[in-house]
Amino acid sequence: MLSALFTSRLTISLEEERFDQYRLSAGGNCTVSEARIIVKDAFERLHVMISLRDRFSLTFGYDEDSKGITDFSETSHALVNELFELSDEDDASRMSVEFVVHKTVKNQRLSLYVPALFGVYLENTPTLQVLKVLAGRIGENLVFECMTPILTSSSSSISFQSIGDTGAGTGKQQQIVNRKYVFDIFKDNSFSRSLPDFFVPQDFNLTTATGVAEIDRFFKKTRTLVSAIFISSTAELDENEKLEYRICGYKTIAGVVPLVHLDDAADMLYKMATWAYGDGGNADKIGLSRNVLSLYITKLQDLPKHPEILHAIHSNYQIYLKENVESYLEVKGKIADILIDAVKKTHDLVDSFVDSLKNGILVLLTFVLTVVVVNGLKDTNASAIFSPAYIWVVVVLCLLMSIWVFVARSSALSQFDRAFDSIDELLKRNYHGVLQSTEIDDALKPVRISNREYLSVQSRRYVKVWLVIVALLIAGFCVGNAIFVQASLSNSGAPPLQTPQVPGAPAAEKQSTLVPDKVEQKNQPDQAKPSSRLDRRVNLRRSKSE
C-alpha cells in the first residue's frame, strides 16, 4: 500500500480514494536524516506504484518550508533535498507529505490504488451521487484495475481485477445486455427520475465477491435499488436513501422504505426484474409480475416472506402462454387466409390488365377494319388505304392506346402496393397484442415481394406484346404506302397541262364548257366528209363490176 512508505516514521492524517483521485496526507517530527530516507524511499518506490495513465502531485514540507513535484526525475529529487541544506543531520523538525493521484479512464480502465478505501467512499457517499459519477465514466464497460491484490469479479459492464490480470473482462460469465431494448421497455412501463439512463440490474450483479466487504455491500444495495425501480410502476430514491415506490397490479402497492430494509428481498427483486426485462422480456411479463406481487404482498419488505411468488409468476405466465396459443394460432390462420386472398387478388389484377389489353387491341383492330379498310375500299384503290392521312391516324391512335396501356400497368402496380399497405396496417393495428411487428413483417414481406414481382413481370410481358403489335401495324402501313402509293404516282406520269385562265371566269370552268363545244362543231363536218366520199367510191366500183 502507498501509505506503508510513510507509516513507519509519520502519522497518516488523511487517506481516501474516489473515482477521480487518491489522496494521502501524513506528518510528524523527524530528523533531517530520517527525512532524507523518507524522500529517498518515495522516489524509489512510488513511481512503480502509479499507473502511467494517471498524474500525481507530491509535496514535501519540512520546518515550515515545502517543495512540490510532479515527476520522479533527478532534478525533482535535488529540488526536494534543498529543504534540508540549512539544517544539521541531527536536527529534528516537523515533516509533512501531501500525495495526490489524479486518476484517468483510458481504454475503459480505471486505477484503484486501495480498494478498501474506495469501498468506504462507496458506502459513505449517497447512492445516486455515486451512480451519477459512475455513469460519466463507464462508457460501454469499465474495468477497475487494482494496484493491490483483489478477487477477480465482474458484472455485465463492471469488473474488478488485479493489475496485470488481462484475462478478466466484463460480462464474460453473463449474457450481454441489450440496453436499448431494455430501456425501451422500461420507458413504456415504468418511470423514475432517480436512475441514470444507462444502468440495468445486471450491471451490479457480481459473479463472485471481490473480498472487499464495502464494495460487495454497495453492489448488492445498488442491484436491489435498480431492480426495485424496474419492477415498480414509479419509484424515486431520496437523499436519505429511502425508496418511495408504487406498483400498479390487480391492486396498488405503495410505500416508502429505507433501502437497507430490502437487503433480504434483493435476490427475489433481481430475479423478477431480469425475468421481466431480460431475454424475451416484454410488457406482458412486467404486468404479470406486478399483478402477482399485488396479490401476495402489501409492501416490498414482505417479499422475503413469500418465496413462492417467483413460482407463482412463472406458473401464471405458462397459463397465459397456453391461453395465448389458441389466439396465436387463430391469428396466424387469419394471416394465412389474408395472404391467400392477396395472392388471388394479384392474379386477378394480372387478368384484369390482360383483359384491358385485349380490349385495347380489339378497339385498334376494329378501327383499322371499319375506318381504314372500308373507307379505302370505297375508293376502289389500294393506294387510298395506305395514304399518309391514314398512316397518321394509325400512329396517333397507337400512341394514345400505348399511353393508356402504360397507365393501366402503373395503376395495377399502385393498386397492389396500396392493398398490401392496408393489409400491413390492419394486421399491426388489430393484432399487436398477440403478434409483434417483426413477426407480421416476416409473414407479409416474402409474399409481397413475390406477388409484386409476378405482377410486374406479367404486365411487362404483355406490354411488350402490345408494343410489337403496334410496331407491326405501323410498319405494315408504312410498307403499304411505299408499295402502292409510290407505285401509283410513278405510273400516272406527268400531270395534265393547265389551261390559261381567262379574266372574269375560272379557267377550269371555261375549258369544260366552251372549248369542247367548238371542237365538236369543227370535227363533225370533217368526220362526215371522208365518210360520204368513201361510200360513193365503194358504190361506183360495185356498179362497174356488175
XYZ file of C-alpha atoms in Angstrom:
546
model
C 0.000 0.000 0.000
C 1.109 3.560 -0.643
C 0.666 4.575 2.984
C 3.192 1.931 4.101
C 6.006 4.167 2.841
C 5.249 6.747 5.498
C 3.647 4.936 8.455
C 6.969 3.857 9.959
C 8.082 7.443 10.662
C 4.993 9.611 10.056
C 1.361 9.559 11.102
C -1.350 9.247 8.439
C -3.851 12.060 8.920
C -5.922 11.503 5.767
C -6.202 8.725 3.234
C -9.106 8.408 0.824
C -9.895 7.233 -2.682
C -12.664 8.217 -5.067
C -13.350 7.732 -8.766
C -11.248 10.738 -9.703
C -8.358 10.695 -7.212
C -6.399 9.058 -4.427
C -5.256 11.375 -1.613
C -2.775 10.802 1.240
C -1.702 13.245 3.958
C 0.897 12.379 6.607
C 3.032 14.275 9.107
C 5.268 14.012 12.162
C 8.550 15.069 13.789
C 11.732 13.586 12.383
C 15.398 14.407 11.965
C 16.967 15.522 8.700
C 18.489 12.069 8.245
C 15.085 10.410 8.644
C 13.531 12.956 6.297
C 16.141 12.180 3.634
C 15.329 8.468 3.950
C 11.590 9.159 3.556
C 12.227 11.183 0.407
C 14.580 8.555 -0.994
C 12.072 5.730 -0.410
C 9.308 7.776 -2.032
C 11.366 8.402 -5.167
C 12.457 4.773 -5.417
C 9.126 3.065 -4.789
C 6.268 5.394 -5.643
C 6.989 5.614 -9.360
C 6.366 1.870 -9.806
C 3.098 2.045 -7.867
C 1.440 4.716 -10.029
C -0.221 3.849 -13.319
C 1.160 5.526 -16.425
C -2.327 6.767 -17.355
C -2.585 8.783 -14.103
C -0.994 12.063 -12.987
C 0.202 12.912 -9.489
C 1.438 15.747 -7.310
C 3.732 15.157 -4.315
C 4.522 17.887 -1.806
C 7.140 17.579 0.967
C 7.216 20.066 3.811
C 9.949 20.483 6.420
C 10.487 23.162 9.007
C 7.820 25.473 7.589
C 9.159 25.154 4.034
C 7.797 22.958 1.241
C 8.617 21.714 -2.238
C 6.201 20.187 -4.742
C 6.974 17.850 -7.635
C 5.029 16.136 -10.436
C 7.663 13.608 -11.560
C 10.450 11.478 -10.080
C 13.401 12.854 -12.027
C 16.828 13.643 -10.578
C 16.031 17.328 -10.857
C 12.922 16.897 -8.722
C 14.906 14.852 -6.195
C 17.512 17.607 -5.893
C 14.751 20.196 -5.524
C 13.258 18.363 -2.532
C 16.675 17.913 -0.884
C 17.065 21.681 -0.814
C 14.685 21.597 2.173
C 17.422 20.059 4.316
C 20.508 22.031 3.268
C 20.288 24.600 6.068
C 19.744 22.051 8.829
C 22.076 19.649 10.621
C 21.529 15.944 10.168
C 20.543 15.500 13.805
C 18.185 18.468 13.918
C 14.544 17.461 14.383
C 11.598 19.310 12.934
C 8.065 18.647 11.670
C 7.774 16.998 8.254
C 4.616 16.744 6.144
C 3.735 14.805 2.992
C 0.795 15.521 0.668
C 0.346 12.952 -2.110
C -2.494 13.208 -4.659
C -3.047 10.918 -7.674
C -5.406 12.215 -10.358
C -6.992 9.173 -11.993
C -7.996 8.992 -15.646
C -10.098 6.449 -17.561
C -8.158 5.115 -20.535
C -9.041 2.125 -22.712
C -12.026 1.565 -20.412
C -9.715 1.052 -17.426
C -9.582 2.975 -14.145
C -6.922 2.597 -11.460
C -7.859 1.514 -7.948
C -4.969 2.010 -5.507
C -6.615 0.988 -2.237
C -9.868 -0.954 -2.835
C -10.839 -0.830 0.833
C -10.722 2.982 0.801
C -12.754 3.024 -2.394
C -15.314 0.788 -0.679
C -15.542 3.246 2.213
C -16.211 6.029 -0.279
C -18.983 3.967 -1.899
C -20.654 3.301 1.446
C -20.442 6.848 2.783
C -21.496 8.666 -0.391
C -25.177 8.928 -1.414
C -26.003 6.151 -3.855
C -27.451 8.432 -6.516
C -24.329 10.606 -6.432
C -22.121 7.551 -6.939
C -24.294 6.372 -9.839
C -24.108 9.783 -11.465
C -20.295 9.844 -11.269
C -20.043 6.234 -12.428
C -22.329 6.872 -15.413
C -19.979 9.632 -16.570
C -17.013 7.257 -16.669
C -18.351 3.858 -17.618
C -18.854 4.122 -21.388
C -19.816 0.648 -22.593
C -17.998 -1.021 -19.698
C -15.403 -0.247 -17.037
C -12.528 -2.270 -15.583
C -11.224 -1.338 -12.128
C -7.527 -2.212 -12.261
C -6.409 -2.668 -8.659
C -2.809 -1.970 -7.617
C -3.223 -4.342 -4.671
C -4.480 -7.951 -4.863
C -8.234 -8.403 -5.208
C -10.507 -11.287 -6.161
C -11.481 -11.054 -9.802
C -15.174 -10.350 -10.195
C -17.361 -8.964 -12.948
C -20.881 -7.993 -13.937
C -22.323 -7.232 -17.369
C -20.443 -3.907 -17.550
C -18.145 -3.583 -14.492
C -15.244 -5.746 -13.378
C -12.533 -5.755 -10.724
C -9.134 -7.294 -11.363
C -5.595 -7.044 -10.109
C -3.033 -5.193 -12.219
C -1.589 -7.400 -14.928
C -4.619 -9.711 -14.945
C -5.560 -9.083 -18.583
C -7.614 -12.264 -18.878
C -10.538 -10.917 -16.899
C -13.225 -8.938 -18.636
C -16.710 -7.623 -18.186
C -19.687 -9.748 -18.968
C -17.626 -12.866 -19.760
C -19.777 -15.011 -17.464
C -23.067 -13.257 -18.182
C -25.170 -12.730 -21.246
C -24.644 -9.414 -22.994
C -27.446 -6.992 -22.170
C -29.275 -5.216 -24.988
C -29.573 -1.887 -23.188
C -31.572 -0.130 -25.872
C -34.189 -2.876 -25.899
C -34.386 -2.960 -22.083
C -34.738 0.806 -21.738
C -37.343 0.978 -24.497
C -39.472 -1.447 -22.468
C -38.659 0.385 -19.226
C -39.746 3.758 -20.597
C -43.036 2.263 -21.783
C -43.861 0.600 -18.458
C -42.043 2.464 -15.659
C -40.874 5.907 -14.644
C -38.059 7.179 -12.430
C -36.079 10.393 -12.338
C -33.544 8.918 -9.921
C -31.887 6.310 -12.098
C -29.438 7.409 -14.837
C -30.454 6.168 -18.300
C -27.723 3.578 -18.506
C -27.824 1.109 -15.629
C -29.731 -2.150 -15.593
C -29.866 -4.676 -12.713
C -27.228 -6.885 -14.373
C -24.642 -4.089 -14.055
C -24.418 -4.649 -10.284
C -24.746 -8.419 -10.133
C -21.148 -9.507 -9.490
C -20.358 -13.095 -10.408
C -18.273 -13.529 -7.250
C -17.477 -11.406 -4.223
C -14.461 -9.121 -4.525
C -13.302 -9.813 -0.988
C -13.776 -6.141 -0.087
C -16.877 -6.071 2.110
C -17.732 -2.436 1.453
C -17.628 -2.861 -2.333
C -19.701 -6.051 -2.180
C -22.327 -4.396 0.038
C -22.586 -1.386 -2.255
C -23.093 -3.549 -5.333
C -25.764 -5.614 -3.605
C -27.563 -2.474 -2.387
C -27.433 -0.857 -5.814
C -28.616 -4.040 -7.525
C -31.605 -4.040 -5.167
C -32.334 -0.385 -5.917
C -32.216 -0.791 -9.697
C -34.285 -3.997 -9.587
C -36.963 -2.371 -7.411
C -37.155 0.630 -9.758
C -37.552 -1.672 -12.770
C -40.328 -3.695 -11.099
C -42.201 -0.641 -9.801
C -44.518 1.471 -11.902
C -42.908 4.574 -10.388
C -40.024 4.812 -7.921
C -37.742 7.528 -6.545
C -34.826 7.458 -4.084
C -34.463 10.496 -1.807
C -31.351 11.948 -0.180
C -31.950 9.843 2.958
C -31.649 6.602 0.975
C -35.393 5.932 1.249
C -37.217 4.439 -1.710
C -40.691 5.725 -2.499
C -42.421 3.268 -4.825
C -45.783 2.442 -6.419
C -46.641 -0.871 -8.066
C -49.855 -0.965 -10.093
C -51.185 -4.522 -10.469
C -54.551 -6.045 -9.649
C -54.148 -3.930 -6.556
C -51.864 -0.971 -5.973
C -48.878 -1.354 -3.664
C -47.303 1.878 -2.455
C -44.915 2.805 0.303
C -41.631 4.302 1.478
C -38.871 2.008 2.669
C -35.201 2.537 3.636
C -33.058 0.858 1.036
C -31.203 -1.205 3.640
C -34.505 -2.836 4.670
C -34.712 -4.503 1.268
C -31.486 -6.482 1.653
C -33.344 -9.736 2.278
C -35.501 -9.147 -0.803
C -32.522 -8.365 -3.026
C -32.290 -11.736 -4.788
C -36.033 -12.038 -5.433
C -36.261 -8.499 -6.808
C -33.290 -9.154 -9.084
C -34.732 -12.421 -10.422
C -38.099 -10.805 -11.142
C -36.519 -7.801 -12.865
C -34.198 -9.848 -15.069
C -37.017 -12.260 -15.954
C -39.378 -9.438 -16.919
C -36.768 -7.343 -18.775
C -34.234 -9.961 -19.814
C -34.121 -12.171 -22.877
C -37.645 -12.236 -24.296
C -38.836 -9.626 -21.834
C -41.943 -7.658 -22.677
C -44.789 -5.630 -21.230
C -46.837 -8.787 -20.594
C -44.169 -10.200 -18.280
C -43.856 -6.905 -16.417
C -47.616 -6.611 -15.974
C -47.911 -10.236 -14.863
C -45.157 -9.772 -12.246
C -46.902 -6.721 -10.817
C -50.259 -8.490 -10.766
C -48.901 -11.475 -8.829
C -46.981 -9.227 -6.426
C -50.123 -7.258 -5.630
C -51.944 -10.497 -4.756
C -49.294 -11.684 -2.290
C -47.857 -8.620 -0.535
C -48.853 -5.153 0.603
C -45.298 -3.766 0.870
C -41.919 -4.680 -0.591
C -40.451 -5.516 2.821
C -42.771 -8.553 2.950
C -41.301 -10.074 -0.196
C -38.869 -12.453 1.621
C -41.849 -13.964 3.484
C -43.289 -15.261 0.211
C -40.608 -17.157 -1.705
C -43.407 -18.872 -3.644
C -44.046 -15.644 -5.556
C -41.448 -16.488 -8.201
C -43.063 -19.872 -8.865
C -46.480 -18.224 -8.987
C -45.255 -15.730 -11.574
C -43.771 -18.454 -13.773
C -46.870 -20.667 -13.447
C -49.207 -17.817 -14.322
C -47.082 -16.990 -17.316
C -47.296 -20.581 -18.566
C -51.079 -20.447 -18.231
C -51.032 -17.129 -20.038
C -48.980 -18.677 -22.836
C -51.317 -21.668 -23.162
C -54.327 -19.385 -23.361
C -52.492 -17.260 -25.838
C -51.574 -20.201 -28.072
C -55.134 -20.527 -29.319
C -55.300 -16.819 -30.072
C -51.883 -17.015 -31.674
C -52.837 -19.926 -33.921
C -56.123 -18.245 -34.784
C -54.325 -15.056 -35.771
C -51.736 -16.993 -37.784
C -54.599 -18.737 -39.587
C -56.241 -15.409 -40.359
C -52.976 -14.058 -41.682
C -52.624 -17.133 -43.905
C -56.141 -16.554 -45.255
C -55.346 -12.903 -45.888
C -52.169 -13.841 -47.747
C -54.013 -16.416 -49.870
C -56.622 -13.800 -50.711
C -53.838 -11.346 -51.560
C -52.293 -13.864 -53.964
C -55.681 -14.387 -55.622
C -56.171 -10.639 -55.964
C -52.734 -10.348 -57.541
C -53.689 -12.881 -60.202
C -56.979 -11.025 -60.668
C -55.024 -7.826 -61.262
C -52.979 -9.565 -63.944
C -56.128 -10.961 -65.561
C -57.760 -7.539 -65.430
C -54.730 -5.971 -67.066
C -54.712 -8.643 -69.783
C -58.422 -8.097 -70.412
C -57.833 -4.379 -70.713
C -55.010 -5.037 -73.146
C -57.210 -7.349 -75.214
C -59.909 -4.698 -75.321
C -57.349 -2.168 -76.495
C -56.157 -4.483 -79.265
C -59.768 -5.170 -80.280
C -60.538 -1.454 -80.419
C -57.464 -0.810 -82.533
C -58.180 -3.638 -84.973
C -61.848 -2.652 -85.190
C -60.858 0.868 -86.060
C -58.450 -0.336 -88.721
C -61.049 -2.641 -90.282
C -64.062 -0.342 -90.102
C -62.474 3.017 -90.790
C -59.302 2.439 -92.741
C -60.094 -0.653 -94.795
C -63.767 0.068 -95.531
C -63.127 3.675 -96.454
C -60.157 2.610 -98.527
C -62.167 0.026 -100.460
C -64.802 2.601 -101.255
C -62.168 4.431 -103.250
C -61.534 1.206 -105.209
C -57.859 1.889 -104.967
C -55.325 0.195 -102.616
C -53.240 3.350 -102.527
C -56.053 5.082 -100.651
C -55.826 2.580 -97.771
C -52.151 3.301 -97.190
C -52.282 7.021 -97.790
C -50.279 9.320 -95.472
C -53.502 10.594 -93.896
C -54.481 7.106 -92.742
C -50.941 6.406 -91.553
C -51.069 9.464 -89.308
C -54.425 8.370 -87.941
C -53.000 4.935 -87.099
C -49.861 6.430 -85.480
C -51.866 8.830 -83.291
C -54.289 6.092 -82.294
C -51.438 3.693 -81.426
C -49.715 6.406 -79.403
C -52.845 7.158 -77.383
C -53.551 3.481 -76.801
C -49.918 2.900 -75.720
C -50.203 5.684 -73.158
C -53.363 4.046 -71.895
C -51.598 0.663 -71.614
C -48.696 2.103 -69.591
C -51.102 3.971 -67.308
C -53.058 0.754 -66.777
C -49.860 -1.099 -65.821
C -48.785 1.642 -63.411
C -52.264 1.728 -61.917
C -52.205 -2.033 -61.344
C -48.863 -1.840 -59.509
C -50.035 1.115 -57.411
C -53.247 -0.674 -56.549
C -51.216 -3.709 -55.458
C -48.959 -1.595 -53.201
C -51.904 0.191 -51.617
C -53.644 -3.098 -50.939
C -50.621 -4.600 -49.158
C -50.003 -1.398 -47.182
C -53.587 -1.570 -45.968
C -53.182 -5.232 -45.014
C -49.964 -4.478 -43.115
C -51.529 -1.569 -41.229
C -54.651 -3.593 -40.437
C -52.718 -6.549 -39.023
C -50.404 -4.411 -36.896
C -53.286 -2.378 -35.518
C -55.577 -5.300 -34.710
C -53.098 -7.980 -33.620
C -50.287 -6.054 -31.920
C -51.209 -7.692 -28.618
C -50.648 -11.196 -29.995
C -48.013 -10.759 -32.696
C -45.040 -8.461 -32.762
C -44.482 -6.143 -35.698
C -41.396 -8.044 -36.808
C -43.370 -11.297 -36.970
C -46.062 -9.663 -39.101
C -43.377 -8.202 -41.364
C -41.718 -11.606 -41.703
C -45.039 -13.100 -42.832
C -46.038 -10.352 -45.258
C -42.750 -9.311 -46.812
C -41.902 -12.511 -48.774
C -45.447 -12.779 -50.145
C -45.484 -9.121 -51.075
C -42.159 -9.319 -52.892
C -43.026 -12.488 -54.835
C -46.513 -11.294 -55.821
C -45.330 -7.873 -56.894
C -42.586 -9.474 -58.950
C -45.168 -11.748 -60.594
C -47.459 -8.805 -61.363
C -44.583 -6.725 -62.696
C -43.183 -9.499 -64.904
C -46.560 -10.481 -66.358
C -47.623 -6.901 -67.065
C -44.236 -6.137 -68.614
C -44.586 -9.186 -70.870
C -47.999 -8.116 -72.147
C -46.814 -4.558 -72.648
C -44.068 -5.931 -74.885
C -46.693 -7.877 -76.855
C -48.693 -4.685 -77.267
C -45.658 -2.764 -78.478
C -44.892 -5.499 -81.019
C -48.468 -5.315 -82.352
C -48.287 -1.532 -82.590
C -44.913 -1.670 -84.314
C -46.143 -4.256 -86.835
C -49.279 -2.250 -87.562
C -47.411 0.999 -88.164
C -44.715 -0.797 -90.156
C -47.385 -2.501 -92.281
C -48.983 0.797 -93.194
C -45.608 2.349 -93.963
C -44.678 -0.579 -96.236
C -48.100 -0.409 -97.914
C -47.588 3.273 -98.533
C -44.213 2.592 -100.121
C -45.561 -0.179 -102.366
C -48.965 1.080 -103.504
C -48.970 4.851 -103.196
C -45.492 5.421 -104.555
C -46.075 2.951 -107.434
C -49.333 4.685 -108.353
C -47.589 8.024 -108.541
C -44.826 6.672 -110.776
C -47.325 5.030 -113.241
C -49.541 8.092 -113.647
C -46.774 10.013 -115.460
C -46.714 13.828 -115.902
C -49.645 15.761 -114.591
C -52.082 17.366 -117.220
C -51.346 20.833 -118.568
C -53.115 23.732 -117.011
C -55.389 25.847 -119.304
C -54.656 29.588 -119.152
C -57.168 31.416 -117.072
C -59.492 33.910 -118.832
C -60.220 37.074 -116.918
C -63.679 37.181 -115.488
C -64.208 33.418 -115.302
C -62.387 30.445 -113.803
C -60.101 28.667 -116.225
C -61.398 25.222 -115.403
C -64.996 26.265 -115.994
C -64.314 27.800 -119.437
C -62.307 24.841 -120.507
C -65.040 22.473 -119.508
C -67.880 24.470 -121.159
C -66.681 26.423 -124.203
C -63.771 24.542 -125.674
C -65.359 21.103 -126.066
C -68.366 22.546 -127.991
C -66.167 24.259 -130.519
C -64.079 21.205 -131.001
C -67.146 19.096 -131.613
C -68.519 21.627 -134.111
C -65.271 21.665 -136.081
C -64.733 17.935 -136.065
C -68.211 16.885 -137.098
C -68.013 18.113 -140.814
C -64.519 16.720 -141.164
C -65.642 13.323 -139.951
C -68.726 13.352 -142.286
C -66.934 14.261 -145.442
C -64.447 11.405 -145.592
C -67.210 9.004 -144.745
C -69.591 10.095 -147.656
C -66.799 10.105 -150.290
C -65.764 6.605 -149.340
C -69.316 5.392 -149.699
C -69.620 6.868 -153.207
C -66.367 5.217 -154.342
C -67.473 1.875 -152.995
C -70.826 2.156 -154.782
C -69.155 3.193 -158.074
C -66.840 0.165 -158.047
C -69.771 -2.167 -157.374
C -71.719 -0.763 -160.338
C -68.784 -1.206 -162.747
C -68.220 -4.724 -161.713
C -71.815 -5.597 -162.305
